[in-house]
XYZ file of N, CA and C in Angstrom:
624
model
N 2.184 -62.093 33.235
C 1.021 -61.332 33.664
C 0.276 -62.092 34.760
N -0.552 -61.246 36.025
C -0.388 -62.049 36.880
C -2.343 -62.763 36.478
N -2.881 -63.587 36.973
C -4.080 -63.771 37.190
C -4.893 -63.080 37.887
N -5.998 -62.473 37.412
C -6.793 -61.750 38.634
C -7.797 -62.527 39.295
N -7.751 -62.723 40.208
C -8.720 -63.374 40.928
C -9.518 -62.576 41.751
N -10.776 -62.856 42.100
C -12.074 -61.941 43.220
C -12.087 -62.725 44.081
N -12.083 -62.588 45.219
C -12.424 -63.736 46.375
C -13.126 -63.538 47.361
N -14.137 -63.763 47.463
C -15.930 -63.030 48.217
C -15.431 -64.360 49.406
N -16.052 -64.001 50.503
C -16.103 -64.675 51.610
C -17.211 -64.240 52.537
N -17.822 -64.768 53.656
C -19.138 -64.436 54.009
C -18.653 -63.663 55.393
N -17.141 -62.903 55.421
C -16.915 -62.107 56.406
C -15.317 -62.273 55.805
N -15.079 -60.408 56.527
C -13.337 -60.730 56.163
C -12.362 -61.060 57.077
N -13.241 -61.953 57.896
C -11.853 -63.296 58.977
C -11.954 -63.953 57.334
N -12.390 -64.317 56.370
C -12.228 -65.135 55.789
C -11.169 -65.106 54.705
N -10.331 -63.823 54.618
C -9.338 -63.562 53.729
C -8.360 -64.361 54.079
N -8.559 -64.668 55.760
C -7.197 -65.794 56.077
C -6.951 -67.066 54.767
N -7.773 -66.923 54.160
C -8.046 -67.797 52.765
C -6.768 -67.682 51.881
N -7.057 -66.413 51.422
C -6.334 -65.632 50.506
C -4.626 -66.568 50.424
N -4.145 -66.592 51.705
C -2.444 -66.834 51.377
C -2.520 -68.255 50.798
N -3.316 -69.668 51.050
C -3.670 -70.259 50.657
C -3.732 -70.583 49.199
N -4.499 -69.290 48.794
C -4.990 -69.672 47.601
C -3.583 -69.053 46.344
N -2.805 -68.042 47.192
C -1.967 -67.310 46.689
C -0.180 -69.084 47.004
N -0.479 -69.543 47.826
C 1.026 -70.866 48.091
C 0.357 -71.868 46.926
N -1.004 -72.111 46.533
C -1.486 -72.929 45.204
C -0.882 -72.437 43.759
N -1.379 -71.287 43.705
C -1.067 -70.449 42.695
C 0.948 -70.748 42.033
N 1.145 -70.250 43.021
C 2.653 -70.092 43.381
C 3.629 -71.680 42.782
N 2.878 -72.221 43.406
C 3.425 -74.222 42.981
C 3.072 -74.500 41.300
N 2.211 -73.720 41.002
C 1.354 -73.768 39.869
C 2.577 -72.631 38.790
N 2.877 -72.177 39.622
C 4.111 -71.085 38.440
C 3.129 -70.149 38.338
N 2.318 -69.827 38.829
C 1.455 -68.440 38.266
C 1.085 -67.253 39.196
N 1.578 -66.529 38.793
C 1.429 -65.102 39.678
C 0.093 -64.792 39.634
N -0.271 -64.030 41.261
C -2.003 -63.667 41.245
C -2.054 -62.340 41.800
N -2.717 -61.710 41.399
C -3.784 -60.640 42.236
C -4.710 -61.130 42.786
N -5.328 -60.795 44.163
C -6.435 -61.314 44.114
C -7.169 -60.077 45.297
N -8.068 -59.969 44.924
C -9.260 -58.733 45.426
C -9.974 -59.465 46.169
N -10.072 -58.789 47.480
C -10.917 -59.442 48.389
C -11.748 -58.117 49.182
N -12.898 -57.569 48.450
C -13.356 -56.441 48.852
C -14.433 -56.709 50.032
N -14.181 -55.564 51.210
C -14.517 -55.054 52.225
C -16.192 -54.599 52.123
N -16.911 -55.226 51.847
C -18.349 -54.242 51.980
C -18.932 -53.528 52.618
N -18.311 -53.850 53.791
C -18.726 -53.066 54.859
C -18.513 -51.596 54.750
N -16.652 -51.616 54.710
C -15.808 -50.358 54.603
C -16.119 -49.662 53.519
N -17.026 -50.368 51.938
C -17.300 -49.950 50.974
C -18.864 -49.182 50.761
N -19.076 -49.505 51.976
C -20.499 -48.479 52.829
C -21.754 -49.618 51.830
N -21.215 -50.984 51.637
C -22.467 -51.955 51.457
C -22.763 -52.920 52.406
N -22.880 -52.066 53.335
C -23.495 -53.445 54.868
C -24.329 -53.989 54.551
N -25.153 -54.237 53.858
C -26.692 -55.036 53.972
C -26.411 -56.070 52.316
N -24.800 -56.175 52.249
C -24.757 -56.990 51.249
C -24.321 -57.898 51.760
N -25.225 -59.052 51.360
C -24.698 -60.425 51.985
C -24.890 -62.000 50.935
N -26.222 -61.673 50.157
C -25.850 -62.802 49.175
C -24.846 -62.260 48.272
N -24.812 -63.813 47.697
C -23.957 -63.930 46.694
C -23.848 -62.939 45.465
N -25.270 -63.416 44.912
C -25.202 -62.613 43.741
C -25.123 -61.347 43.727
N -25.374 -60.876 45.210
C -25.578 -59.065 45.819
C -24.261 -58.663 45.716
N -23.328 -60.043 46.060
C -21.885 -58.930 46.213
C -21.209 -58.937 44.476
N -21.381 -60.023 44.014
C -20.920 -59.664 42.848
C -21.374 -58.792 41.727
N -23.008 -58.058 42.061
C -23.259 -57.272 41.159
C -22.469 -55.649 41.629
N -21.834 -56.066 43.074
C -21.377 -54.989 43.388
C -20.283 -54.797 42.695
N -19.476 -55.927 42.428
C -18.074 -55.786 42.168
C -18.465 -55.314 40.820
N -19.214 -55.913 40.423
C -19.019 -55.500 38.572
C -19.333 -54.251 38.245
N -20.374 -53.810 39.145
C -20.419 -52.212 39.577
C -18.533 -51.661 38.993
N -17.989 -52.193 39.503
C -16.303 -51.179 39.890
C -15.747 -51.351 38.811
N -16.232 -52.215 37.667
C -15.930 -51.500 36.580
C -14.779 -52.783 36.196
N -14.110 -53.764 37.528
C -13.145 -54.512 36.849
C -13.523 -55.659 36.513
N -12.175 -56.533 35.916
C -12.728 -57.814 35.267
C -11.587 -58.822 35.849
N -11.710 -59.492 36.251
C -11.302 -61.134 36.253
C -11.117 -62.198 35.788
N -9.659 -63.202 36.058
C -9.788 -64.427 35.533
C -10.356 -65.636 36.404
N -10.833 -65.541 37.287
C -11.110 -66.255 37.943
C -12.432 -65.804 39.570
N -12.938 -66.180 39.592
C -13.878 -66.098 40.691
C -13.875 -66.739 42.240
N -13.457 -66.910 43.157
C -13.502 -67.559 44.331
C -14.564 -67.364 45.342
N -15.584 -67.778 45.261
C -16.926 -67.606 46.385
C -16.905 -69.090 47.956
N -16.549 -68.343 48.592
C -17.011 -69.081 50.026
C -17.758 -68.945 50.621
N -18.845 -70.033 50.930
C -20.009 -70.323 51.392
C -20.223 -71.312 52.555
N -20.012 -71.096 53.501
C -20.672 -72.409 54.504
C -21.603 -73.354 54.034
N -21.424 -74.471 54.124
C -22.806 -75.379 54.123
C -23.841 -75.000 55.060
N -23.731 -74.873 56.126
C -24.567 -74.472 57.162
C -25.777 -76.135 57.403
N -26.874 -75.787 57.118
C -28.186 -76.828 56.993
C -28.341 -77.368 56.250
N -27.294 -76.677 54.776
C -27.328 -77.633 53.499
C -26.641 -78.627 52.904
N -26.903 -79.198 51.792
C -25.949 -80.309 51.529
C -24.580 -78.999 50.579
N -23.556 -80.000 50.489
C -22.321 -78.981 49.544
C -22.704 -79.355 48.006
N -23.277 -79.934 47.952
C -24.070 -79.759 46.808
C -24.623 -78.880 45.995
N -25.870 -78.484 47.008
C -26.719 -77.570 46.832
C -26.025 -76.419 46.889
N -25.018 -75.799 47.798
C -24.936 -74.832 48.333
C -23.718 -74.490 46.691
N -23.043 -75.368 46.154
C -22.362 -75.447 45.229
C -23.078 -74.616 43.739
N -24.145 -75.349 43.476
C -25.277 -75.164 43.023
C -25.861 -74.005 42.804
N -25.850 -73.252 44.386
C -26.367 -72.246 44.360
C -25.071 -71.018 43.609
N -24.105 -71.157 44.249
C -22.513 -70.651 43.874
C -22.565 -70.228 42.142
N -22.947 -71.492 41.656
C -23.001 -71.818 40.493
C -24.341 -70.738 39.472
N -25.412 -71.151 40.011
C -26.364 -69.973 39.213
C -26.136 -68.722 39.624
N -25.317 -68.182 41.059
C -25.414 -66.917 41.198
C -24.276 -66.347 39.852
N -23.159 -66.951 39.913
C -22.204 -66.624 39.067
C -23.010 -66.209 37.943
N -23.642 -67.534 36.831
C -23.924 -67.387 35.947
C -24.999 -66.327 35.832
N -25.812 -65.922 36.588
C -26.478 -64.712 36.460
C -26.275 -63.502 36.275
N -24.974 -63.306 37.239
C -24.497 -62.062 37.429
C -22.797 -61.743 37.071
N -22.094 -62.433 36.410
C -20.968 -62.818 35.663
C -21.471 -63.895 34.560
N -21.771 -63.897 33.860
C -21.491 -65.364 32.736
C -20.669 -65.607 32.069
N -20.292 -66.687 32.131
C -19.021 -67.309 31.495
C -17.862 -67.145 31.972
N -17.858 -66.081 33.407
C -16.699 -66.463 34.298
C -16.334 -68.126 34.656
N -15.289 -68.132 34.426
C -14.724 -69.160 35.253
C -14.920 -69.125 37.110
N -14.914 -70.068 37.782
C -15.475 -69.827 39.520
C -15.576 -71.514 39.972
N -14.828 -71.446 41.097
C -14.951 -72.367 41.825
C -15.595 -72.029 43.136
N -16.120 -72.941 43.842
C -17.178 -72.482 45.389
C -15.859 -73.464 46.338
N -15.921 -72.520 47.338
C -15.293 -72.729 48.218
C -16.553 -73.472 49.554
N -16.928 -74.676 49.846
C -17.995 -75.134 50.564
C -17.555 -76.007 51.845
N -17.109 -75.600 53.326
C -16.582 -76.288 54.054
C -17.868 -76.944 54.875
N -17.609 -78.075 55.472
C -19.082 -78.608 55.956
C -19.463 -77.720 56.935
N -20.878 -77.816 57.045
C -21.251 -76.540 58.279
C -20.624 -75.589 58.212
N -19.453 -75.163 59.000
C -19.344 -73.896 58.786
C -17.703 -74.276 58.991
N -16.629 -73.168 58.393
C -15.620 -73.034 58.260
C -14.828 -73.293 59.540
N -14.581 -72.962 60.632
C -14.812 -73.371 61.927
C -13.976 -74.520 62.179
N -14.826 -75.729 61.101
C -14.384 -76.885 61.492
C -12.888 -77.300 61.153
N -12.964 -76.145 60.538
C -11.217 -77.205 59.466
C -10.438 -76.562 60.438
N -10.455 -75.260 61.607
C -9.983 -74.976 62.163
C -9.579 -75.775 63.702
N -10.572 -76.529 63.749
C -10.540 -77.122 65.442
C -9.225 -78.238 65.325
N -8.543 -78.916 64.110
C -8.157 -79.954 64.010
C -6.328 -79.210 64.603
N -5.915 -78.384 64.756
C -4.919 -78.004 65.325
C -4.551 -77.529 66.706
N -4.324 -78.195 67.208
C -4.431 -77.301 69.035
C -3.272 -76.845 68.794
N -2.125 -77.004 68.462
C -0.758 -76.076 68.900
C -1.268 -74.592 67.719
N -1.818 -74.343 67.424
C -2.132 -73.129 66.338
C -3.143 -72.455 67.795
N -4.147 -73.583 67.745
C -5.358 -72.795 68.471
C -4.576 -72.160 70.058
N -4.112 -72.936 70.608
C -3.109 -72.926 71.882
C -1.894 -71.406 71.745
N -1.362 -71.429 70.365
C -0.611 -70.080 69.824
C -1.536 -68.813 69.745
N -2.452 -69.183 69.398
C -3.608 -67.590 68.985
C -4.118 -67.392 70.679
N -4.219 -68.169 71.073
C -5.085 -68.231 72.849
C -3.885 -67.682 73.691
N -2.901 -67.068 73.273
C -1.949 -66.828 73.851
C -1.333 -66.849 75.246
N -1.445 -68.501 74.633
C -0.917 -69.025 75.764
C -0.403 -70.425 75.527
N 0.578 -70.302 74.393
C 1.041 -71.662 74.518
C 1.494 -73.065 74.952
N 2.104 -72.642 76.333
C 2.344 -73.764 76.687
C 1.263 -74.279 77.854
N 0.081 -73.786 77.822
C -1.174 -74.229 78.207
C -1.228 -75.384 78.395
N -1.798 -76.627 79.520
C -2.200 -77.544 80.034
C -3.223 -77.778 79.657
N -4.588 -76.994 79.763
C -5.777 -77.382 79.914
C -6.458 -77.958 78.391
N -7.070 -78.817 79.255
C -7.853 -79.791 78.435
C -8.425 -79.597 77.393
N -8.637 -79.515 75.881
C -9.246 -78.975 75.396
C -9.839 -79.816 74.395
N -10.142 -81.353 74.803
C -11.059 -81.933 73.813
C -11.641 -82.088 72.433
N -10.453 -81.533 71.847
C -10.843 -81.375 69.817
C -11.375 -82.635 69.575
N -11.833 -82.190 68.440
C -12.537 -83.462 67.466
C -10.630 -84.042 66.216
N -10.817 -85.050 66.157
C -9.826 -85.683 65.442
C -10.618 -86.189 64.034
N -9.684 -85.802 62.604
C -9.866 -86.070 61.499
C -11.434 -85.948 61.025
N -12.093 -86.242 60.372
C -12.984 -86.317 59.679
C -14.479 -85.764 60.878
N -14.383 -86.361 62.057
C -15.110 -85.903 63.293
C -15.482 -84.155 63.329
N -14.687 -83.501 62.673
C -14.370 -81.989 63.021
C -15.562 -81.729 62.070
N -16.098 -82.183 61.233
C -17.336 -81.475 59.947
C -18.618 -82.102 60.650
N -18.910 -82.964 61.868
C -19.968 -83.568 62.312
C -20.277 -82.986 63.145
N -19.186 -82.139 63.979
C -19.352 -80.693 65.005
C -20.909 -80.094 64.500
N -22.411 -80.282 65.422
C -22.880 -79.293 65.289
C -23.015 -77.817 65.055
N -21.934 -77.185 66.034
C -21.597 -75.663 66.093
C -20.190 -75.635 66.183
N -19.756 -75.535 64.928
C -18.088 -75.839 65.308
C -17.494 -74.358 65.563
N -18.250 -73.298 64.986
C -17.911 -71.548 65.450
C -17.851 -71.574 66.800
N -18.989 -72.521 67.502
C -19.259 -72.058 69.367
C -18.139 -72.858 69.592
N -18.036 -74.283 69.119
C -16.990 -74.619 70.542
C -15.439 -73.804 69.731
N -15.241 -73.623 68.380
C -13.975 -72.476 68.444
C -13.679 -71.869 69.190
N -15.114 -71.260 69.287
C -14.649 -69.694 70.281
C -14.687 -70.631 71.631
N -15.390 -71.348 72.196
C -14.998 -71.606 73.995
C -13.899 -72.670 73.983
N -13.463 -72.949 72.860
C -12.061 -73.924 72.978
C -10.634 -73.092 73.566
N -10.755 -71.975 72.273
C -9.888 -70.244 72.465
C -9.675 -70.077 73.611
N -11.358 -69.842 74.145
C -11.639 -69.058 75.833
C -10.520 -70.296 76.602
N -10.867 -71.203 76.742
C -10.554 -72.432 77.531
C -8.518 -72.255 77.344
N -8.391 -72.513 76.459
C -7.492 -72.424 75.964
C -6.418 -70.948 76.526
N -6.864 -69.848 76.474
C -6.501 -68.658 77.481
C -5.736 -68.824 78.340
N -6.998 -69.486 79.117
C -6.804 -69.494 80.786
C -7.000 -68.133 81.346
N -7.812 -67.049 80.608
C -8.064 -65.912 80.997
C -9.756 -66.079 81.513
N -10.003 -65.120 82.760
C -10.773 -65.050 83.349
C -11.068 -63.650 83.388
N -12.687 -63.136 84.315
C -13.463 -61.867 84.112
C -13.032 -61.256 83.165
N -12.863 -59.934 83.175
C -13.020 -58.915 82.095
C -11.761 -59.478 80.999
N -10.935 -59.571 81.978
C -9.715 -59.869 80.802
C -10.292 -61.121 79.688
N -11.368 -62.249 80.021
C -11.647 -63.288 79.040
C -12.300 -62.338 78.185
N -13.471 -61.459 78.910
C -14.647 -60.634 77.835
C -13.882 -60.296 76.671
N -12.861 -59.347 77.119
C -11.731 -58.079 76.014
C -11.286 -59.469 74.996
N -10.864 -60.782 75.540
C -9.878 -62.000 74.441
C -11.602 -62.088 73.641
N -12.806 -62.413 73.876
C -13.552 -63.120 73.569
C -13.985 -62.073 72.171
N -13.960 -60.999 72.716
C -14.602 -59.991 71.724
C -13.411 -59.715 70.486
N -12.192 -60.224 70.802
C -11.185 -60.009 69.539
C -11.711 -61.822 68.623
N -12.712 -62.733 68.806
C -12.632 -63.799 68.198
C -12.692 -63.551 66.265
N -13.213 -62.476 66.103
C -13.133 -62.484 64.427
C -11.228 -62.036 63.760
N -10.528 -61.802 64.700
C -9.409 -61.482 64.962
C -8.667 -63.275 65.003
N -8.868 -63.561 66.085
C -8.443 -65.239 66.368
C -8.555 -65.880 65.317
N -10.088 -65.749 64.777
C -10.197 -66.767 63.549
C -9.486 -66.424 62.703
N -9.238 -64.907 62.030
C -8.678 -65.233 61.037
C -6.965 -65.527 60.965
N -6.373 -65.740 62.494
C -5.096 -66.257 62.395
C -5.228 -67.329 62.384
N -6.221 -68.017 62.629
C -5.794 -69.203 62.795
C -6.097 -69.665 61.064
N -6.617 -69.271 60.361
C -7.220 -69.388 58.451
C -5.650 -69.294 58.313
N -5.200 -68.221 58.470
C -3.748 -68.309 57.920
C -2.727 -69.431 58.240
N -2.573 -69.577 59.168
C -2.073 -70.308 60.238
C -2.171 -72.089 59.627
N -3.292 -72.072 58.927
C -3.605 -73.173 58.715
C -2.338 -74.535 58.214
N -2.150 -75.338 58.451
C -1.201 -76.075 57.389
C -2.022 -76.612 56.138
N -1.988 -76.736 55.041
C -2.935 -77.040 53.941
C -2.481 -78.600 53.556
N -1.479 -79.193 54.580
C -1.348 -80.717 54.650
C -0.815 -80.727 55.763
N -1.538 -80.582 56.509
C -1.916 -81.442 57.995
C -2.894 -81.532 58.108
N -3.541 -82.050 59.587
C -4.846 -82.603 59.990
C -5.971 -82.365 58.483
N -5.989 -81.145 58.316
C -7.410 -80.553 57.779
C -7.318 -80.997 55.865
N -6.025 -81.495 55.674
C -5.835 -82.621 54.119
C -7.135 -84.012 54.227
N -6.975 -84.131 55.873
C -8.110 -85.160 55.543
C -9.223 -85.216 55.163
N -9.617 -83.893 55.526
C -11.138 -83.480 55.492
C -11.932 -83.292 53.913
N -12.867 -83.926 53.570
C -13.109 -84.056 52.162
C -13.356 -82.903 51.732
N -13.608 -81.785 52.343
C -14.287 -80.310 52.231
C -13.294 -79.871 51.360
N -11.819 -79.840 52.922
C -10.773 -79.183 51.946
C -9.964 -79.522 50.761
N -10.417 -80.645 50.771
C -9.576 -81.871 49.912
C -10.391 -80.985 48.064
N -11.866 -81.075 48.596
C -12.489 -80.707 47.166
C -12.219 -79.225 46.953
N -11.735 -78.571 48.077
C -11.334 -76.909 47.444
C -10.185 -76.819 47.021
N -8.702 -77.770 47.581
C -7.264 -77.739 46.929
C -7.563 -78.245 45.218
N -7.942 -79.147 45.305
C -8.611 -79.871 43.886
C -9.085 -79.149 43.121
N -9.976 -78.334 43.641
C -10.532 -77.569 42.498
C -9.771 -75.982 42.029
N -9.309 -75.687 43.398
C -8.425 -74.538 42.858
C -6.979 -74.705 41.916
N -6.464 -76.081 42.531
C -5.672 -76.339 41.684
C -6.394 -76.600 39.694
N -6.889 -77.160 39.699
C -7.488 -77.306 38.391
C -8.084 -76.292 37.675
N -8.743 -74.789 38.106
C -8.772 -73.798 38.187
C -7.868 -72.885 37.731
N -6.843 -72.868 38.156
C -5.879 -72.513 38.443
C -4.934 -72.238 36.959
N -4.244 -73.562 36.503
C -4.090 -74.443 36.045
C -5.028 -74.277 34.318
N -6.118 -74.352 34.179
C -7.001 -74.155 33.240
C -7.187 -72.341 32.574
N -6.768 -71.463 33.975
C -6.678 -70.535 33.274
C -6.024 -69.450 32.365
């Protein structure tokens, strides 16, 4: 029987998650479902906390073994923001099982650590131009690691006027190939962020 899992993300570039969490599962011997609902398409645009989307889900009537909430750190510590993960659950699910998915600042970062991925989505692989990434642990100290994503992409192109506008405006598109795209041991193994979400999903996982 497979595991059901929910997996809330703070936009759906963020399902690029999903295969991730589905190659863990998999090593683990355990088959998953996992629901990753659309709010938008579900005519709940103005849902955006936490606890907002999960009183939605429970609205639908189903149930789960497991919970997956992703949250940016943003201004906060992963602590707190953990924390917060943590009482929304218990308020509005109790006694679910749930791990928080908390990348530093913003998700972004675990992405910059690959140029031949970023260089593949910018379609334009065998690209020259310069594109200055941050190396290992450097990538979570990125002030705005979403802005230079997206002008790394642009850069990365080599597309100019309208034709950059049309690449720039597909970026929720970019990002989420590049989530998939991800290697889950390369560069971004170093990063303590992701290190504490393999860890915990594995144990998660595993426990249920």
């Amino acid at each position: 029987m497979s595991l059901r899992i929910l997996f809330t993300g703070e936009g759906t570039s963020d399902d690029g998650l999903v295969p991730h969490i589905e190659t863990v599962a998999a090593a683990a011997g355990k088959p998953v479902s996992i629901t990753s609902p659309d709010f938008g398409r579900l005519g709940f645009t103005s849902c955006h906390a936490v606890p907002e989307k999960l009183r939605k889900v429970r609205e639908f009537g189903d149930d789960y073994d497991l919970i997956i909430v992703h949250r940016d750190a943003d201004g906060t510590s992963a602590s707190d923001r953990r924390e917060e993960i943590a009482k929304a659950v218990a308020a509005e699910w109790p006694a679910h099982p749930h791990i928080a998915v908390v990348p530093v600042r913003m998700l972004e970062a675990w992405l910059l650590l690959d140029e031949a991925s970023i260089r593949q989505v910018a379609e334009n692989p065998n690209g020259r131009m310069k594109l200055s990434l941050p190396r290992g642990a450097a990538a979570e100290k990125i002030g705005d690691p979403k802005k230079l994503l997206k002008d790394t992409l642009a850069t990365a192109s080599g597309y100019t006027g309208r034709r950059l506008a049309g690449f720039q405006k597909r970026f929720p598109n970019h990002r989420h190939k590049l989530l998939e795209r991800l290697d889950p041991y390369g560069p971004v193994s170093q990063l303590p962020s992701w290190q504490a979400f393999m860890d915990d999903l594995n144990t998660a996982i595993r426990a249920v």
